[in-house]
PDB file of C-alpha atoms in Angstrom:
ATOM      1  CA  MET A1470       0.243   0.111  -0.085  1.00 43.00           C
ATOM      2  CA  ARG A1471       2.557   2.510   1.037  1.00 43.00           C
ATOM      3  CA  ILE A1472       4.311   1.751  -2.265  1.00 43.00           C
ATOM      4  CA  GLN A1473       1.332   2.318  -3.938  1.00 42.00           C
ATOM      5  CA  LYS A1474       0.685   5.636  -2.843  1.00 38.00           C
ATOM      6  CA  LYS A1475       4.419   6.284  -3.360  1.00 40.00           C
ATOM      7  CA  LEU A1476       4.537   5.979  -6.981  1.00 37.00           C
ATOM      8  CA  ALA A1477       0.727   7.367  -7.142  1.00 40.00           C
ATOM      9  CA  LEU A1478       2.606  10.601  -5.798  1.00 37.00           C
ATOM     10  CA  SER A1479       5.583  10.195  -7.967  1.00 43.00           C
ATOM     11  CA  ALA A1480       3.301   9.927 -10.890  1.00 41.00           C
ATOM     12  CA  THR A1481       1.550  13.617  -9.840  1.00 41.00           C
ATOM     13  CA  MET A1482       4.485  15.046  -8.912  1.00 43.00           C
ATOM     14  CA  PHE A1483       5.974  14.198 -12.428  1.00 39.00           C
ATOM     15  CA  THR A1484       2.891  15.167 -14.445  1.00 39.00           C
ATOM     16  CA  ALA A1485       3.000  18.739 -12.476  1.00 42.00           C
ATOM     17  CA  CYS A1486       6.541  19.154 -13.359  1.00 44.00           C
ATOM     18  CA  LEU A1487       5.633  18.428 -17.241  1.00 40.00           C
ATOM     19  CA  ALA A1488       2.685  20.814 -16.882  1.00 42.00           C
ATOM     20  CA  PHE A1489       4.982  23.445 -15.670  1.00 42.00           C
ATOM     21  CA  SER A1490       7.636  23.281 -17.603  1.00 45.00           C
ATOM     22  CA  ALA A1491       5.591  23.289 -20.742  1.00 48.00           C
ATOM     23  CA  GLN A1492       4.346  26.603 -19.374  1.00 47.00           C
ATOM     24  CA  ALA A1493       7.215  28.485 -17.400  1.00 82.00           C
ATOM     25  CA  TYR A1494       8.312  30.526 -20.647  1.00 96.00           C
ATOM     26  CA  VAL A1495       4.414  32.287 -20.404  1.00 97.00           C
ATOM     27  CA  GLN A1496       3.535  34.383 -16.913  1.00 97.00           C
ATOM     28  CA  ASP A1497       0.419  33.972 -15.847  1.00 97.00           C
ATOM     29  CA  PRO A1498      -0.561  31.430 -18.645  1.00 97.00           C
ATOM     30  CA  GLN A1499      -4.126  30.393 -17.324  1.00 97.00           C
ATOM     31  CA  LEU A1500      -4.533  33.948 -17.035  1.00 98.00           C
ATOM     32  CA  THR A1501      -6.352  33.428 -13.145  1.00 97.00           C
ATOM     33  CA  GLU A1502      -4.075  36.677 -11.827  1.00 97.00           C
ATOM     34  CA  TYR A1503      -5.809  38.282 -15.068  1.00 98.00           C
ATOM     35  CA  ARG A1504      -9.138  37.320 -14.018  1.00 98.00           C
ATOM     36  CA  ALA A1505      -8.687  38.011 -10.310  1.00 97.00           C
ATOM     37  CA  ASP A1506      -7.536  41.540 -11.334  1.00 97.00           C
ATOM     38  CA  LYS A1507     -10.765  42.139 -13.635  1.00 95.00           C
ATOM     39  CA  GLY A1508      -8.793  42.163 -16.746  1.00 96.00           C
ATOM     40  CA  LYS A1509      -5.440  44.210 -15.710  1.00 95.00           C
ATOM     41  CA  SER A1510      -2.041  42.690 -15.865  1.00 97.00           C
ATOM     42  CA  SER A1511       1.395  43.829 -15.911  1.00 96.00           C
ATOM     43  CA  VAL A1512       2.648  41.204 -18.402  1.00 98.00           C
ATOM     44  CA  TRP A1513      -0.575  41.015 -20.397  1.00 98.00           C
ATOM     45  CA  LEU A1514      -0.922  43.735 -22.897  1.00 98.00           C
ATOM     46  CA  SER A1515      -4.608  44.397 -24.371  1.00 98.00           C
ATOM     47  CA  HIS A1516      -5.834  45.500 -27.562  1.00 98.00           C
ATOM     48  CA  GLU A1517      -9.054  47.027 -27.573  1.00 97.00           C
ATOM     49  CA  ASP A1518     -10.896  50.749 -27.653  1.00 96.00           C
ATOM     50  CA  SER A1519     -14.185  49.375 -27.305  1.00 94.00           C
ATOM     51  CA  SER A1520     -15.830  53.172 -27.334  1.00 92.00           C
ATOM     52  CA  GLY A1521     -13.932  54.052 -30.376  1.00 94.00           C
ATOM     53  CA  GLY A1522     -15.739  51.008 -32.119  1.00 94.00           C
ATOM     54  CA  LEU A1523     -12.262  48.844 -32.072  1.00 97.00           C
ATOM     55  CA  GLY A1524     -13.408  45.565 -29.709  1.00 96.00           C
ATOM     56  CA  ASP A1525     -13.441  45.039 -26.239  1.00 96.00           C
ATOM     57  CA  VAL A1526     -10.824  42.538 -24.367  1.00 98.00           C
ATOM     58  CA  GLY A1527     -11.712  41.528 -20.991  1.00 97.00           C
ATOM     59  CA  SER A1528     -11.534  39.044 -18.426  1.00 97.00           C
ATOM     60  CA  SER A1529     -14.175  35.960 -17.969  1.00 97.00           C
ATOM     61  CA  LYS A1530     -15.021  33.250 -15.056  1.00 96.00           C
ATOM     62  CA  ASP A1531     -14.891  30.424 -17.975  1.00 97.00           C
ATOM     63  CA  SER A1532     -11.883  28.447 -17.834  1.00 97.00           C
ATOM     64  CA  ALA A1533     -10.155  25.350 -19.855  1.00 98.00           C
ATOM     65  CA  PHE A1534      -8.395  23.787 -16.791  1.00 97.00           C
ATOM     66  CA  GLY A1535      -8.224  24.777 -13.256  1.00 94.00           C
ATOM     67  CA  ASP A1536      -8.939  27.778 -11.571  1.00 95.00           C
ATOM     68  CA  GLU A1537     -11.670  30.319 -13.314  1.00 95.00           C
ATOM     69  CA  GLY A1538     -10.137  32.327 -15.179  1.00 97.00           C
ATOM     70  CA  SER A1539      -9.938  33.625 -19.361  1.00 98.00           C
ATOM     71  CA  SER A1540      -9.791  36.318 -21.717  1.00 98.00           C
ATOM     72  CA  ARG A1541     -13.017  37.407 -23.919  1.00 97.00           C
ATOM     73  CA  PHE A1542     -12.409  39.111 -27.086  1.00 97.00           C
ATOM     74  CA  ARG A1543     -15.888  40.705 -28.380  1.00 96.00           C
ATOM     75  CA  PHE A1544     -17.553  43.298 -30.259  1.00 94.00           C
ATOM     76  CA  LYS A1545     -20.410  44.441 -27.790  1.00 92.00           C
ATOM     77  CA  ARG A1546     -23.766  44.659 -28.388  1.00 88.00           C
ATOM     78  CA  ASP A1547     -24.123  48.344 -26.855  1.00 87.00           C
ATOM     79  CA  VAL A1548     -21.927  50.117 -29.454  1.00 87.00           C
ATOM     80  CA  SER A1549     -23.086  51.122 -32.703  1.00 83.00           C
ATOM     81  CA  ASN A1550     -19.287  52.528 -34.674  1.00 90.00           C
ATOM     82  CA  HIS A1551     -17.803  48.943 -34.472  1.00 92.00           C
ATOM     83  CA  ASP A1552     -14.698  48.866 -36.870  1.00 94.00           C
ATOM     84  CA  PHE A1553     -15.040  44.797 -37.727  1.00 94.00           C
ATOM     85  CA  ASN A1554     -11.457  45.031 -39.771  1.00 95.00           C
ATOM     86  CA  SER A1555      -9.884  45.638 -36.215  1.00 96.00           C
ATOM     87  CA  LYS A1556      -8.593  42.929 -34.266  1.00 97.00           C
ATOM     88  CA  PRO A1557      -9.122  43.060 -30.819  1.00 98.00           C
ATOM     89  CA  GLY A1558      -7.284  40.682 -28.409  1.00 98.00           C
ATOM     90  CA  LEU A1559      -3.737  39.782 -26.201  1.00 98.00           C
ATOM     91  CA  SER A1560      -0.249  39.800 -26.371  1.00 98.00           C
ATOM     92  CA  GLN A1561       2.585  39.107 -24.234  1.00 98.00           C
ATOM     93  CA  ILE A1562       6.766  39.362 -24.308  1.00 98.00           C
ATOM     94  CA  VAL A1563       8.188  36.040 -23.479  1.00 98.00           C
ATOM     95  CA  SER A1564      11.662  36.075 -22.283  1.00 97.00           C
ATOM     96  CA  GLY A1565      14.388  33.771 -21.556  1.00 96.00           C
ATOM     97  CA  LEU A1566      13.915  30.981 -24.540  1.00 97.00           C
ATOM     98  CA  PRO A1567      16.845  29.473 -26.461  1.00 96.00           C
ATOM     99  CA  ALA A1568      18.131  30.697 -29.688  1.00 97.00           C
ATOM    100  CA  ASN A1569      18.080  28.876 -32.714  1.00 98.00           C
ATOM    101  CA  THR A1570      15.665  26.584 -31.209  1.00 97.00           C
ATOM    102  CA  ASP A1571      12.298  25.068 -32.967  1.00 98.00           C
ATOM    103  CA  MET A1572       9.668  25.817 -30.532  1.00 98.00           C
ATOM    104  CA  SER A1573       5.943  25.192 -30.504  1.00 98.00           C
ATOM    105  CA  TYR A1574       3.129  27.888 -29.049  1.00 98.00           C
ATOM    106  CA  SER A1575      -0.153  27.525 -28.266  1.00 98.00           C
ATOM    107  CA  LEU A1576      -3.688  28.182 -26.222  1.00 98.00           C
ATOM    108  CA  TYR A1577      -6.988  27.004 -25.572  1.00 98.00           C
ATOM    109  CA  PHE A1578      -9.740  28.557 -28.381  1.00 98.00           C
ATOM    110  CA  CYS A1579     -13.680  28.841 -27.316  1.00 98.00           C
ATOM    111  CA  ASP A1580     -16.130  29.755 -30.219  1.00 97.00           C
ATOM    112  CA  LYS A1581     -19.457  28.923 -29.052  1.00 94.00           C
ATOM    113  CA  LYS A1582     -21.182  30.588 -32.746  1.00 92.00           C
ATOM    114  CA  GLY A1583     -20.768  27.145 -34.689  1.00 92.00           C
ATOM    115  CA  VAL A1584     -19.631  25.898 -38.272  1.00 93.00           C
ATOM    116  CA  ASN A1585     -20.937  29.174 -39.983  1.00 91.00           C
ATOM    117  CA  SER A1586     -19.343  31.459 -37.322  1.00 94.00           C
ATOM    118  CA  PRO A1587     -18.207  34.910 -38.548  1.00 95.00           C
ATOM    119  CA  THR A1588     -15.065  34.951 -36.102  1.00 96.00           C
ATOM    120  CA  GLN A1589     -11.718  33.139 -36.337  1.00 97.00           C
ATOM    121  CA  LEU A1590      -9.023  33.695 -34.301  1.00 98.00           C
ATOM    122  CA  HIS A1591      -5.048  35.073 -35.322  1.00 98.00           C
ATOM    123  CA  PHE A1592      -1.936  33.611 -33.688  1.00 98.00           C
ATOM    124  CA  GLY A1593       1.055  33.750 -33.489  1.00 98.00           C
ATOM    125  CA  VAL A1594       4.888  34.398 -32.434  1.00 98.00           C
ATOM    126  CA  ARG A1595       6.491  37.798 -33.588  1.00 98.00           C
ATOM    127  CA  GLU A1596      10.199  39.425 -33.233  1.00 98.00           C
ATOM    128  CA  VAL A1597      10.100  42.341 -30.127  1.00 98.00           C
ATOM    129  CA  ILE A1598      10.306  45.694 -31.058  1.00 97.00           C
ATOM    130  CA  PRO A1599      10.683  47.883 -27.719  1.00 95.00           C
ATOM    131  CA  ASN A1600       7.909  50.173 -27.230  1.00 95.00           C
ATOM    132  CA  ALA A1601       6.103  48.813 -30.531  1.00 97.00           C
ATOM    133  CA  PRO A1602       3.639  45.829 -29.829  1.00 97.00           C
ATOM    134  CA  LEU A1603       2.421  43.865 -32.712  1.00 98.00           C
ATOM    135  CA  ALA A1604       5.212  45.652 -34.932  1.00 98.00           C
ATOM    136  CA  GLY A1605       7.769  43.300 -34.741  1.00 98.00           C
ATOM    137  CA  THR A1606       8.185  40.174 -37.793  1.00 98.00           C
ATOM    138  CA  VAL A1607       6.105  37.432 -37.468  1.00 98.00           C
ATOM    139  CA  LEU A1608       8.060  33.823 -36.915  1.00 98.00           C
ATOM    140  CA  ALA A1609       4.906  32.263 -37.602  1.00 98.00           C
ATOM    141  CA  ASP A1610       1.474  32.951 -37.358  1.00 98.00           C
ATOM    142  CA  ALA A1611      -2.222  30.580 -38.265  1.00 98.00           C
ATOM    143  CA  LYS A1612      -5.595  31.477 -38.259  1.00 98.00           C
ATOM    144  CA  ALA A1613      -8.164  28.772 -36.464  1.00 98.00           C
ATOM    145  CA  HIS A1614     -11.991  28.356 -36.631  1.00 98.00           C
ATOM    146  CA  VAL A1615     -14.235  26.450 -34.789  1.00 97.00           C
ATOM    147  CA  LYS A1616     -15.241  25.004 -37.840  1.00 97.00           C
ATOM    148  CA  ASP A1617     -11.713  22.877 -38.100  1.00 97.00           C
ATOM    149  CA  LEU A1618     -11.444  21.855 -34.757  1.00 98.00           C
ATOM    150  CA  ALA A1619     -13.510  19.136 -33.916  1.00 95.00           C
ATOM    151  CA  GLN A1620     -10.928  16.844 -33.548  1.00 96.00           C
ATOM    152  CA  ALA A1621      -8.273  19.209 -31.524  1.00 98.00           C
ATOM    153  CA  PRO A1622      -7.700  18.329 -27.829  1.00 97.00           C
ATOM    154  CA  GLN A1623     -10.144  19.673 -25.772  1.00 97.00           C
ATOM    155  CA  ALA A1624     -10.226  21.389 -22.218  1.00 97.00           C
ATOM    156  CA  GLU A1625     -11.554  19.689 -19.280  1.00 96.00           C
ATOM    157  CA  ASN A1626     -13.871  22.613 -17.408  1.00 96.00           C
ATOM    158  CA  LYS A1627     -15.351  24.091 -20.595  1.00 94.00           C
ATOM    159  CA  LYS A1628     -15.793  21.729 -23.578  1.00 94.00           C
ATOM    160  CA  CYS A1629     -15.606  24.585 -25.967  1.00 96.00           C
ATOM    161  CA  PHE A1630     -12.271  25.450 -25.017  1.00 98.00           C
ATOM    162  CA  LYS A1631     -10.081  23.550 -28.151  1.00 98.00           C
ATOM    163  CA  GLN A1632      -6.097  23.486 -28.465  1.00 98.00           C
ATOM    164  CA  VAL A1633      -4.708  24.873 -31.439  1.00 98.00           C
ATOM    165  CA  SER A1634      -0.805  25.492 -32.045  1.00 98.00           C
ATOM    166  CA  VAL A1635       1.829  26.693 -34.380  1.00 98.00           C
ATOM    167  CA  ASP A1636       5.319  25.709 -34.630  1.00 98.00           C
ATOM    168  CA  PHE A1637       8.352  28.273 -35.180  1.00 98.00           C
ATOM    169  CA  ASN A1638      11.986  28.782 -34.558  1.00 98.00           C
ATOM    170  CA  THR A1639      13.283  31.624 -32.358  1.00 98.00           C
ATOM    171  CA  GLY A1640      16.583  32.155 -34.426  1.00 97.00           C
ATOM    172  CA  SER A1641      18.749  34.489 -32.983  1.00 98.00           C
ATOM    173  CA  ASN A1642      15.578  35.856 -30.721  1.00 98.00           C
ATOM    174  CA  THR A1643      15.836  34.972 -26.972  1.00 97.00           C
ATOM    175  CA  GLN A1644      12.533  37.124 -26.109  1.00 98.00           C
ATOM    176  CA  VAL A1645       9.422  37.006 -28.453  1.00 98.00           C
ATOM    177  CA  GLU A1646       5.648  38.410 -28.404  1.00 98.00           C
ATOM    178  CA  ILE A1647       2.899  36.084 -28.505  1.00 98.00           C
ATOM    179  CA  PHE A1648      -0.317  37.328 -29.634  1.00 98.00           C
ATOM    180  CA  SER A1649      -3.843  35.841 -29.930  1.00 98.00           C
ATOM    181  CA  LEU A1650      -6.908  38.145 -31.693  1.00 98.00           C
ATOM    182  CA  LEU A1651     -10.243  37.953 -32.839  1.00 98.00           C
ATOM    183  CA  GLU A1652     -10.805  38.405 -36.660  1.00 98.00           C
ATOM    184  CA  VAL A1653     -13.850  39.112 -38.352  1.00 96.00           C
ATOM    185  CA  ASP A1654     -15.664  38.202 -41.847  1.00 95.00           C
ATOM    186  CA  THR A1655     -16.637  41.395 -42.925  1.00 91.00           C
ATOM    187  CA  SER A1656     -17.508  39.574 -46.272  1.00 90.00           C
ATOM    188  CA  GLN A1657     -20.561  38.228 -44.340  1.00 82.00           C
ATOM    189  CA  GLU A1658     -23.879  39.707 -43.013  1.00 82.00           C
ATOM    190  CA  LEU A1659     -23.048  40.457 -39.004  1.00 84.00           C
ATOM    191  CA  SER A1660     -25.495  40.416 -36.306  1.00 74.00           C
ATOM    192  CA  LEU A1661     -25.007  41.367 -33.226  1.00 75.00           C
ATOM    193  CA  ASP A1662     -28.197  39.910 -31.540  1.00 65.00           C
ATOM    194  CA  LYS A1663     -25.499  37.580 -30.240  1.00 69.00           C
ATOM    195  CA  GLU A1664     -21.972  39.457 -29.561  1.00 81.00           C
ATOM    196  CA  LEU A1665     -19.167  38.956 -31.696  1.00 92.00           C
ATOM    197  CA  GLU A1666     -17.516  37.020 -29.028  1.00 94.00           C
ATOM    198  CA  VAL A1667     -14.833  34.798 -28.232  1.00 97.00           C
ATOM    199  CA  ARG A1668     -12.230  33.346 -25.772  1.00 98.00           C
ATOM    200  CA  VAL A1669      -8.614  32.221 -25.406  1.00 98.00           C
ATOM    201  CA  ASP A1670      -6.930  30.426 -22.173  1.00 98.00           C
ATOM    202  CA  GLU A1671      -3.855  27.769 -21.321  1.00 98.00           C
ATOM    203  CA  PHE A1672      -1.289  29.297 -23.437  1.00 98.00           C
ATOM    204  CA  ALA A1673       2.116  27.331 -23.544  1.00 97.00           C
ATOM    205  CA  ILE A1674       5.242  27.744 -25.375  1.00 97.00           C
ATOM    206  CA  GLU A1675       7.367  24.243 -25.383  1.00 96.00           C
ATOM    207  CA  LYS A1676      10.338  22.894 -27.123  1.00 95.00           C
ATOM    208  CA  LYS A1677       9.798  20.744 -29.758  1.00 91.00           C
TER     209      LYS A1677
END
């Protein structure tokens, strides 16, 4: 019995260590601090201007795993001057990466609007330009739509969260800017009866 308990404890610790190592590069990867501070953060940068029609970025209690916390990107119903070509979202400068290394950037994405959703997620990795967010050269990026995620890894807490990822090489960079942005298909007829809204959570950077 004692041996079994020790083995179970060791397995739990090993799993926890793996989870930590996968997320160690990203600060507040599960957005729990972000949620606790009501969408304010010293590490996550919000790209938004809801009153100016450029979209809204805020915290949500929904969560992919663990404690509550995620970020909600949306165009709100009570705003009339939307610019649907804008891309509200989050970014973070991630430091301490090994140079010239193949890595993967992943996060969990939730869109409840179904296969005909007019929204998708644009996410990726950029080089860092000091004091100029989202201006660096893109190292790798991708776009994710809910219709393509039926077989993607699924979260435990809220099943709508599905994992998306993109591979990149750090090159000469030891820090990068990760980003995730809401994009709207403006070729569709858009309705705000349901807010154009998605959520993101559980960010990670791992070595390949």
